[in-house]
């Protein structure tokens, strides 16, 4: 008989401890297996953390333990899910983020392998059937059979379903001339790109590569202006690492950027690359995951969770566009891929490269202190000039005329020039949909999401109101639900409205629109990007998705329709976000042979995030912003954590929060600043009222101990549910 300790699939602090079961069956069972079990009369999945053989009687064991234990229902896996180093990583992540361990395991594994009930229905391995020659002796065969035999022997092996004449094939099998073999199928279809000889590195790229090779440091910040050729540096270093027999983990922040990086790596390294990102189907993810785990490839290109890819012997971890916030998971365990990369790098003795034209302030500050090794690329490849940038003040009526209140005279001229010269333009507005909010002109009623309580956005293409936080949608009402009037007003504008404006002003221009609405259909994003690259459109309109990373050689104009969006958000990061977004967007212009320009429209022409982004001056922005962070004592001058309580009864949540804040104040004393309770930007979630406390602190170890204490007290409260977010991004 075996005794096992398991983690239950629910990611609650109250269940974040092992539960004991026994197993008398014959199946193999060990640490790292999933099991099916009964927990409080529910059939759930558990993850085995301890397992040992015993000869004792179950009665004696229960007596020793002081409680009854049950037998598990079944063993799910045939081998452990995670290798030793990933288990160790899971421990570290769960410890660092004060997160339930099962939540970390669930984030690490693809849906088919995840320790949760739903994984049991997820896709399993798929096989392809091939026909292969066993014996090419033609004696005694008919001419037709010989014909097929010769055909098969000319190609080594062939997919069974490609052979049309099944009866002839059956005969060949019967006569033992051919056999059917099963091979695991890779359901993700990757294009077969042709190899291109890499360009010779520029002088700057070479020096960066040399500096990297000569250094023994662990973490590097590769800060290179837009168009400085960071990707070529990644590829060169990856190649070196592969030659040493080690593996490479290449992370890209989001789906819009994966196809490009994928292409670069597939071109250079062919079948040695596995792909892991959120747009893959569960079946594709499962195949890629197993391909990596079996050691069938040495490179993984993927998004955030690919940091947990089961690569062995990692030599290099790269995070491209390290400043992008999608590297932070916004649900439990709230991990950030950058921190995990550094943990993992240490474990594998692998070097870690963080690359960006606009590094996050945290990373740059660490590089400044020498915690990271700073590598600089200060020029564009071939010394191409950075785009000439103009800021247009929308508050100045000279800049606007009756033709359009969205596009200034200057921007319209620039678009016209681009169209005349048959070049391309990118127009950016960091808000999707048609209008920002919808309200009743008569009574002032604002249409809000019933679950999140934030304003709904009008989407013209399907005539719907949508919540941009949850997936709530409803038909655009014709009358006001409060007063019955039909004076419904739409204010503000988003991508859809911009596209309509372009079509009105420049009917001959071909437009494409890219925002997360496009992401509703799989593979739509890469195809829009590809269409634009192939010049099937003149103007690409989009949100921040189009700002980063892309390399469109014919784009000579970038127009930022309203740079102010986001700057008014109450977040200590709003300046940083705006600066990064504008700098990145401006950097899309004039990257190849033609020089480019950028036009930034704003009501805040003197805001330093905007003026410095216009000059692409990271250094000055960094210094100014650090000064502000220092005065306000925000990261990187302090750590931040948010603690959220959720519950069905608002009063209860508030009372508990007040009590919690009291306790935090006592525990931190003068070692931290506790703010709150605040009502978060999105005040409800799934029928729960939310309240948040924010803590600023400098001593991370101390804070972690306090948070653990808080967790142990709140774990068993049934009316409120507690979550901790270390280094939250929405404050
Ligand atoms: P970044 O990521 O730094 O913005 P990219 O890696 O996209 O820049 O490179 C910009 C452009 O320069 C790309 O078209 C790339 O193919 C090209 N490039 C990079 N390195 C070289 C080189 N050494 N010689 C010629 N072209 C290069
Ligand atoms: Zn009304
Ligand atoms: Zn909502």
CSV table of C-alpha atoms in Angstrom, one decimal, residues 138-459:
chain,number,residue,atom,x,y,z
A,138,UNK,CA,8.2,-8.2,-56.0
A,139,UNK,CA,7.8,-12.0,-56.5
A,140,UNK,CA,4.2,-13.2,-56.7
A,141,UNK,CA,2.7,-9.7,-56.8
A,142,UNK,CA,0.4,-8.3,-59.4
A,143,UNK,CA,1.5,-5.4,-61.5
A,144,UNK,CA,-0.8,-3.0,-59.6
A,145,UNK,CA,0.7,-4.2,-56.3
A,146,UNK,CA,4.3,-3.8,-57.7
A,147,UNK,CA,3.5,-0.3,-58.9
A,148,UNK,CA,2.4,0.7,-55.4
A,149,UNK,CA,5.3,-1.1,-53.7
A,150,UNK,CA,7.8,0.8,-56.0
A,151,UNK,CA,6.1,4.1,-55.2
A,152,UNK,CA,6.3,3.5,-51.5
A,153,UNK,CA,9.9,2.4,-51.6
A,154,UNK,CA,10.8,5.6,-53.5
A,155,UNK,CA,9.7,7.8,-50.6
A,156,UNK,CA,11.0,6.1,-47.5
A,157,UNK,CA,7.6,6.4,-45.7
A,158,UNK,CA,4.2,7.8,-46.6
A,159,UNK,CA,1.1,8.8,-44.7
A,160,UNK,CA,-1.4,6.0,-44.9
A,161,UNK,CA,-4.3,8.3,-45.6
A,162,UNK,CA,-2.5,9.6,-48.7
A,163,UNK,CA,-2.7,6.2,-50.4
A,164,UNK,CA,-5.9,5.9,-52.4
A,165,UNK,CA,-6.0,2.2,-53.3
A,166,UNK,CA,-6.8,0.7,-49.9
A,167,UNK,CA,-7.4,-2.8,-51.2
A,168,UNK,CA,-4.0,-3.0,-52.8
A,169,UNK,CA,-2.3,-1.6,-49.7
A,170,UNK,CA,-4.1,-4.2,-47.6
A,171,UNK,CA,-2.7,-6.9,-49.8
A,172,UNK,CA,0.8,-5.6,-49.4
A,173,UNK,CA,0.4,-5.5,-45.7
A,174,UNK,CA,-1.0,-9.1,-45.8
A,175,UNK,CA,2.1,-10.2,-47.8
A,176,UNK,CA,4.3,-8.5,-45.3
A,177,UNK,CA,5.9,-6.2,-47.9
A,178,UNK,CA,4.9,-3.1,-46.0
A,179,UNK,CA,3.9,-2.3,-42.5
A,180,UNK,CA,2.0,0.5,-40.7
A,181,UNK,CA,3.8,2.5,-38.1
A,182,UNK,CA,2.4,5.0,-35.7
A,183,UNK,CA,4.2,8.2,-35.0
A,184,UNK,CA,3.2,11.0,-32.7
A,185,UNK,CA,1.7,13.8,-34.6
A,186,UNK,CA,2.6,17.5,-34.3
A,187,UNK,CA,-0.6,19.3,-34.6
A,188,UNK,CA,0.9,22.7,-34.9
A,189,UNK,CA,1.7,23.4,-38.5
A,190,UNK,CA,4.8,25.7,-38.8
A,191,UNK,CA,5.7,27.1,-42.1
A,192,UNK,CA,8.8,25.8,-43.8
A,193,UNK,CA,10.8,29.0,-44.1
A,194,UNK,CA,13.9,29.0,-46.3
A,195,UNK,CA,17.2,29.6,-44.6
A,196,UNK,CA,18.7,33.1,-45.3
A,197,UNK,CA,22.3,33.8,-44.7
A,198,UNK,CA,22.5,36.1,-41.7
A,199,UNK,CA,23.7,39.6,-42.4
A,200,UNK,CA,27.1,40.6,-41.1
A,201,UNK,CA,26.8,42.1,-37.7
A,202,UNK,CA,27.3,45.9,-37.5
A,203,UNK,CA,30.2,47.2,-35.4
A,204,UNK,CA,27.9,47.9,-32.5
A,205,UNK,CA,26.2,44.5,-32.6
A,206,UNK,CA,29.6,42.8,-32.7
A,207,UNK,CA,30.9,44.7,-29.6
A,208,UNK,CA,27.7,43.9,-27.7
A,209,UNK,CA,28.2,40.2,-28.6
A,210,UNK,CA,31.8,40.3,-27.5
A,211,UNK,CA,31.1,42.1,-24.3
A,212,UNK,CA,28.4,39.5,-23.5
A,213,UNK,CA,30.8,36.7,-24.2
A,214,UNK,CA,33.6,38.0,-22.1
A,215,UNK,CA,31.4,38.7,-19.1
A,216,UNK,CA,30.5,36.2,-16.4
A,217,UNK,CA,27.5,38.2,-15.2
A,218,UNK,CA,24.1,36.5,-15.0
A,219,UNK,CA,21.6,39.1,-16.1
A,220,UNK,CA,22.0,41.6,-19.0
A,221,UNK,CA,19.9,44.5,-20.0
A,222,UNK,CA,20.2,45.0,-23.8
A,223,UNK,CA,19.0,48.6,-24.3
A,224,UNK,CA,18.9,49.3,-28.0
A,225,UNK,CA,17.1,52.1,-29.8
A,226,UNK,CA,14.2,51.0,-32.1
A,227,UNK,CA,15.7,49.5,-35.2
A,228,UNK,CA,19.1,48.9,-33.7
A,229,UNK,CA,19.0,45.2,-34.6
A,230,UNK,CA,18.4,43.5,-31.3
A,231,UNK,CA,16.9,40.4,-32.9
A,232,UNK,CA,20.1,39.7,-34.8
A,233,UNK,CA,22.0,39.9,-31.6
A,234,UNK,CA,19.6,37.4,-30.0
A,235,UNK,CA,20.0,35.1,-33.0
A,236,UNK,CA,23.8,35.2,-32.9
A,237,UNK,CA,23.9,34.5,-29.2
A,238,UNK,CA,21.4,31.7,-29.6
A,239,UNK,CA,23.5,30.1,-32.2
A,240,UNK,CA,26.5,30.2,-30.0
A,241,UNK,CA,24.6,28.6,-27.1
A,242,UNK,CA,23.3,25.8,-29.3
A,243,UNK,CA,26.8,25.1,-30.4
A,244,UNK,CA,27.8,24.6,-26.8
A,245,UNK,CA,25.1,21.9,-26.6
A,246,UNK,CA,22.8,24.0,-24.5
A,247,UNK,CA,19.2,25.2,-25.1
A,248,UNK,CA,17.6,28.6,-25.6
A,249,UNK,CA,14.4,30.0,-24.2
A,250,UNK,CA,13.2,33.0,-26.3
A,251,UNK,CA,10.2,35.0,-24.8
A,252,UNK,CA,8.1,37.5,-26.7
A,253,UNK,CA,5.5,39.5,-24.8
A,254,UNK,CA,2.4,39.0,-26.8
A,255,UNK,CA,0.7,37.2,-29.6
A,256,UNK,CA,1.1,40.0,-32.1
A,257,UNK,CA,4.8,39.7,-31.9
A,258,UNK,CA,5.2,35.9,-31.9
A,259,UNK,CA,4.9,35.3,-35.7
A,260,UNK,CA,7.8,37.6,-36.4
A,261,UNK,CA,10.1,36.1,-33.8
A,262,UNK,CA,9.0,32.7,-34.8
A,263,UNK,CA,9.9,33.3,-38.4
A,264,UNK,CA,13.4,34.6,-37.5
A,265,UNK,CA,14.0,31.5,-35.4
A,266,UNK,CA,12.5,29.0,-37.8
A,267,UNK,CA,14.5,30.4,-40.7
A,268,UNK,CA,17.7,30.1,-38.8
A,269,UNK,CA,17.1,26.9,-36.8
A,270,UNK,CA,14.4,25.0,-38.7
A,271,UNK,CA,12.9,22.1,-36.8
A,272,UNK,CA,14.9,22.7,-33.7
A,273,UNK,CA,12.2,25.2,-32.6
A,274,UNK,CA,9.0,24.6,-30.5
A,275,UNK,CA,6.4,27.3,-30.2
A,276,UNK,CA,4.3,28.0,-27.1
A,277,UNK,CA,1.8,30.8,-26.8
A,278,UNK,CA,-1.7,31.4,-25.7
A,279,UNK,CA,-3.2,31.3,-29.2
A,280,UNK,CA,-2.3,27.6,-29.8
A,281,UNK,CA,-5.2,25.1,-29.3
A,282,UNK,CA,-4.9,22.9,-26.3
A,283,UNK,CA,-3.9,20.0,-28.6
A,284,UNK,CA,-1.1,22.0,-30.2
A,285,UNK,CA,0.1,23.2,-26.8
A,286,UNK,CA,0.2,19.6,-25.6
A,287,UNK,CA,2.3,18.5,-28.6
A,288,UNK,CA,4.7,21.3,-28.4
A,289,UNK,CA,5.1,20.8,-24.6
A,290,UNK,CA,5.9,17.1,-25.1
A,291,UNK,CA,8.3,17.8,-28.0
A,292,UNK,CA,10.2,20.0,-25.6
A,293,UNK,CA,10.0,17.6,-22.7
A,294,UNK,CA,11.3,14.8,-24.8
A,295,UNK,CA,14.3,16.9,-25.8
A,296,UNK,CA,13.3,16.9,-29.5
A,297,UNK,CA,14.2,20.5,-29.8
A,298,UNK,CA,16.6,23.0,-28.3
A,299,UNK,CA,14.8,26.3,-28.8
A,300,UNK,CA,11.5,27.4,-27.5
A,301,UNK,CA,9.9,30.6,-28.8
A,302,UNK,CA,6.9,31.6,-26.7
A,303,UNK,CA,4.9,34.0,-24.6
A,304,UNK,CA,4.8,34.5,-20.8
A,305,UNK,CA,4.1,30.9,-19.6
A,306,UNK,CA,6.8,29.5,-21.9
A,307,UNK,CA,9.1,30.5,-19.2
A,308,UNK,CA,8.0,27.2,-17.6
A,309,UNK,CA,8.8,25.2,-20.8
A,310,UNK,CA,10.4,21.8,-19.8
A,311,UNK,CA,13.7,22.6,-21.5
A,312,UNK,CA,16.7,20.9,-20.1
A,313,UNK,CA,20.2,22.4,-19.8
A,314,UNK,CA,19.2,25.9,-20.6
A,315,UNK,CA,22.1,28.1,-21.6
A,316,UNK,CA,20.3,31.4,-22.5
A,317,UNK,CA,17.0,33.0,-21.6
A,318,UNK,CA,15.9,36.0,-23.6
A,319,UNK,CA,13.0,38.3,-22.8
A,320,UNK,CA,12.4,40.6,-25.8
A,321,UNK,CA,10.5,43.9,-25.1
A,322,UNK,CA,11.0,43.2,-21.4
A,323,UNK,CA,9.1,46.3,-20.4
A,324,UNK,CA,5.8,45.0,-21.7
A,325,UNK,CA,3.2,44.4,-19.0
A,326,UNK,CA,1.8,41.3,-20.4
A,327,UNK,CA,4.8,39.5,-18.9
A,328,UNK,CA,2.9,39.9,-15.7
A,329,UNK,CA,0.1,37.4,-15.2
A,330,UNK,CA,-2.9,39.3,-13.9
A,331,UNK,CA,-4.5,36.4,-12.0
A,332,UNK,CA,-3.1,34.2,-9.2
A,333,UNK,CA,-0.2,33.6,-8.8
A,334,UNK,CA,0.5,37.0,-10.3
A,335,UNK,CA,4.0,36.1,-11.4
A,336,UNK,CA,6.2,38.2,-13.7
A,337,UNK,CA,8.1,36.3,-16.3
A,338,UNK,CA,11.1,38.5,-15.8
A,339,UNK,CA,11.5,37.5,-12.2
A,340,UNK,CA,10.9,33.8,-13.0
A,341,UNK,CA,13.4,34.0,-15.8
A,342,UNK,CA,16.0,35.2,-13.4
A,343,UNK,CA,15.2,32.5,-10.9
A,344,UNK,CA,15.3,29.9,-13.6
A,345,UNK,CA,18.5,31.3,-15.1
A,346,UNK,CA,20.2,30.9,-11.7
A,347,UNK,CA,19.1,27.3,-11.4
A,348,UNK,CA,20.5,26.4,-14.8
A,349,UNK,CA,23.5,28.7,-14.6
A,350,UNK,CA,22.1,30.3,-17.7
A,351,UNK,CA,22.6,33.9,-18.8
A,352,UNK,CA,19.5,36.0,-19.0
A,353,UNK,CA,19.0,38.9,-21.5
A,354,UNK,CA,16.3,41.5,-21.1
A,355,UNK,CA,16.0,43.5,-24.3
A,356,UNK,CA,14.1,46.7,-25.0
A,357,UNK,CA,14.3,50.2,-26.5
A,358,UNK,CA,12.5,51.5,-23.5
A,359,UNK,CA,13.4,49.3,-20.5
A,360,UNK,CA,11.1,49.3,-17.5
A,361,UNK,CA,12.3,51.6,-14.8
A,362,UNK,CA,12.9,48.7,-12.5
A,363,UNK,CA,15.3,47.0,-14.9
A,364,UNK,CA,17.1,50.1,-15.9
A,365,UNK,CA,17.6,51.1,-12.2
A,366,UNK,CA,19.0,47.6,-11.5
A,367,UNK,CA,21.3,48.0,-14.5
A,368,UNK,CA,22.4,51.4,-13.1
A,369,UNK,CA,23.3,49.8,-9.8
A,370,UNK,CA,25.2,47.0,-11.5
A,371,UNK,CA,22.8,44.3,-10.6
A,372,UNK,CA,22.2,43.8,-14.3
A,373,UNK,CA,25.0,44.2,-16.9
A,374,UNK,CA,24.0,47.0,-19.3
A,375,UNK,CA,24.6,46.5,-23.0
A,376,UNK,CA,23.9,49.4,-25.3
A,377,UNK,CA,23.0,49.7,-29.0
A,378,UNK,CA,22.8,53.4,-29.6
A,379,UNK,CA,22.4,53.6,-33.4
A,380,UNK,CA,19.9,52.2,-35.9
A,381,UNK,CA,21.3,49.6,-38.2
A,382,UNK,CA,23.2,51.4,-41.1
A,383,UNK,CA,22.9,54.6,-39.1
A,384,UNK,CA,19.4,55.2,-40.3
A,385,UNK,CA,18.1,58.4,-38.7
A,386,UNK,CA,15.4,58.2,-36.1
A,387,UNK,CA,12.1,59.6,-37.4
A,388,UNK,CA,11.6,63.3,-37.3
A,389,UNK,CA,8.8,63.9,-34.9
A,390,UNK,CA,6.2,66.7,-34.5
A,391,UNK,CA,4.0,67.3,-31.6
A,392,UNK,CA,0.6,68.8,-32.6
A,393,UNK,CA,-1.2,70.6,-29.8
A,394,UNK,CA,-4.9,69.8,-30.2
A,395,UNK,CA,-5.9,72.6,-27.8
A,396,UNK,CA,-4.6,75.1,-30.3
A,397,UNK,CA,-7.4,75.9,-32.8
A,398,UNK,CA,-4.9,76.7,-35.5
A,399,UNK,CA,-4.1,73.1,-35.8
A,400,UNK,CA,-7.7,71.9,-36.5
A,401,UNK,CA,-10.2,72.8,-39.1
A,402,UNK,CA,-13.7,71.9,-40.0
A,403,UNK,CA,-12.7,69.0,-42.2
A,404,UNK,CA,-12.0,66.8,-39.2
A,405,UNK,CA,-11.9,67.3,-35.5
A,406,UNK,CA,-9.9,64.0,-35.0
A,407,UNK,CA,-7.1,64.5,-37.5
A,408,UNK,CA,-5.2,67.8,-37.4
A,409,UNK,CA,-4.3,69.6,-40.6
A,410,UNK,CA,-0.7,68.5,-40.2
A,411,UNK,CA,-1.6,64.8,-39.8
A,412,UNK,CA,-3.9,64.9,-42.8
A,413,UNK,CA,-1.2,66.4,-45.0
A,414,UNK,CA,1.2,63.7,-43.9
A,415,UNK,CA,-1.2,60.9,-44.6
A,416,UNK,CA,-1.9,62.4,-48.1
A,417,UNK,CA,1.9,62.5,-48.8
A,418,UNK,CA,2.3,58.9,-47.8
A,419,UNK,CA,-0.6,57.8,-50.1
A,420,UNK,CA,0.8,59.9,-53.0
A,421,UNK,CA,4.2,58.3,-52.6
A,422,UNK,CA,2.7,54.8,-52.2
A,423,UNK,CA,4.3,54.3,-48.9
A,424,UNK,CA,2.6,53.1,-45.7
A,425,UNK,CA,1.3,54.7,-42.5
A,426,UNK,CA,0.4,53.4,-39.0
A,427,UNK,CA,-2.2,55.3,-37.0
A,428,UNK,CA,-2.3,54.5,-33.3
A,429,UNK,CA,-5.1,55.0,-30.8
A,430,UNK,CA,-4.8,53.1,-27.7
A,431,UNK,CA,-8.5,52.3,-27.3
A,432,UNK,CA,-10.5,49.9,-29.3
A,433,UNK,CA,-14.2,50.3,-30.3
A,434,UNK,CA,-16.0,53.2,-31.7
A,435,UNK,CA,-16.7,55.5,-28.8
A,436,UNK,CA,-15.4,55.6,-25.3
A,437,UNK,CA,-18.6,55.9,-23.5
A,438,UNK,CA,-22.3,56.0,-24.1
A,439,UNK,CA,-24.8,58.1,-22.1
A,440,UNK,CA,-28.2,59.6,-22.2
A,441,UNK,CA,-28.2,63.3,-23.2
A,442,UNK,CA,-31.5,63.9,-21.3
A,443,UNK,CA,-30.9,62.4,-17.9
A,444,UNK,CA,-27.2,61.8,-18.0
A,445,UNK,CA,-27.4,58.0,-17.4
A,446,UNK,CA,-24.1,56.4,-18.3
A,447,UNK,CA,-24.3,52.8,-19.7
A,448,UNK,CA,-22.2,50.7,-17.4
A,449,UNK,CA,-21.2,47.0,-17.2
A,450,UNK,CA,-23.5,45.3,-14.6
A,451,UNK,CA,-20.6,43.2,-13.2
A,452,UNK,CA,-17.7,45.6,-13.3
A,453,UNK,CA,-19.5,49.0,-13.0
A,454,UNK,CA,-17.2,50.6,-15.6
A,455,UNK,CA,-18.4,52.5,-18.7
A,456,UNK,CA,-19.3,50.3,-21.7
A,457,UNK,CA,-17.7,51.0,-25.1
A,458,UNK,CA,-19.8,51.2,-28.3
A,459,UNK,CA,-18.6,48.9,-31.1
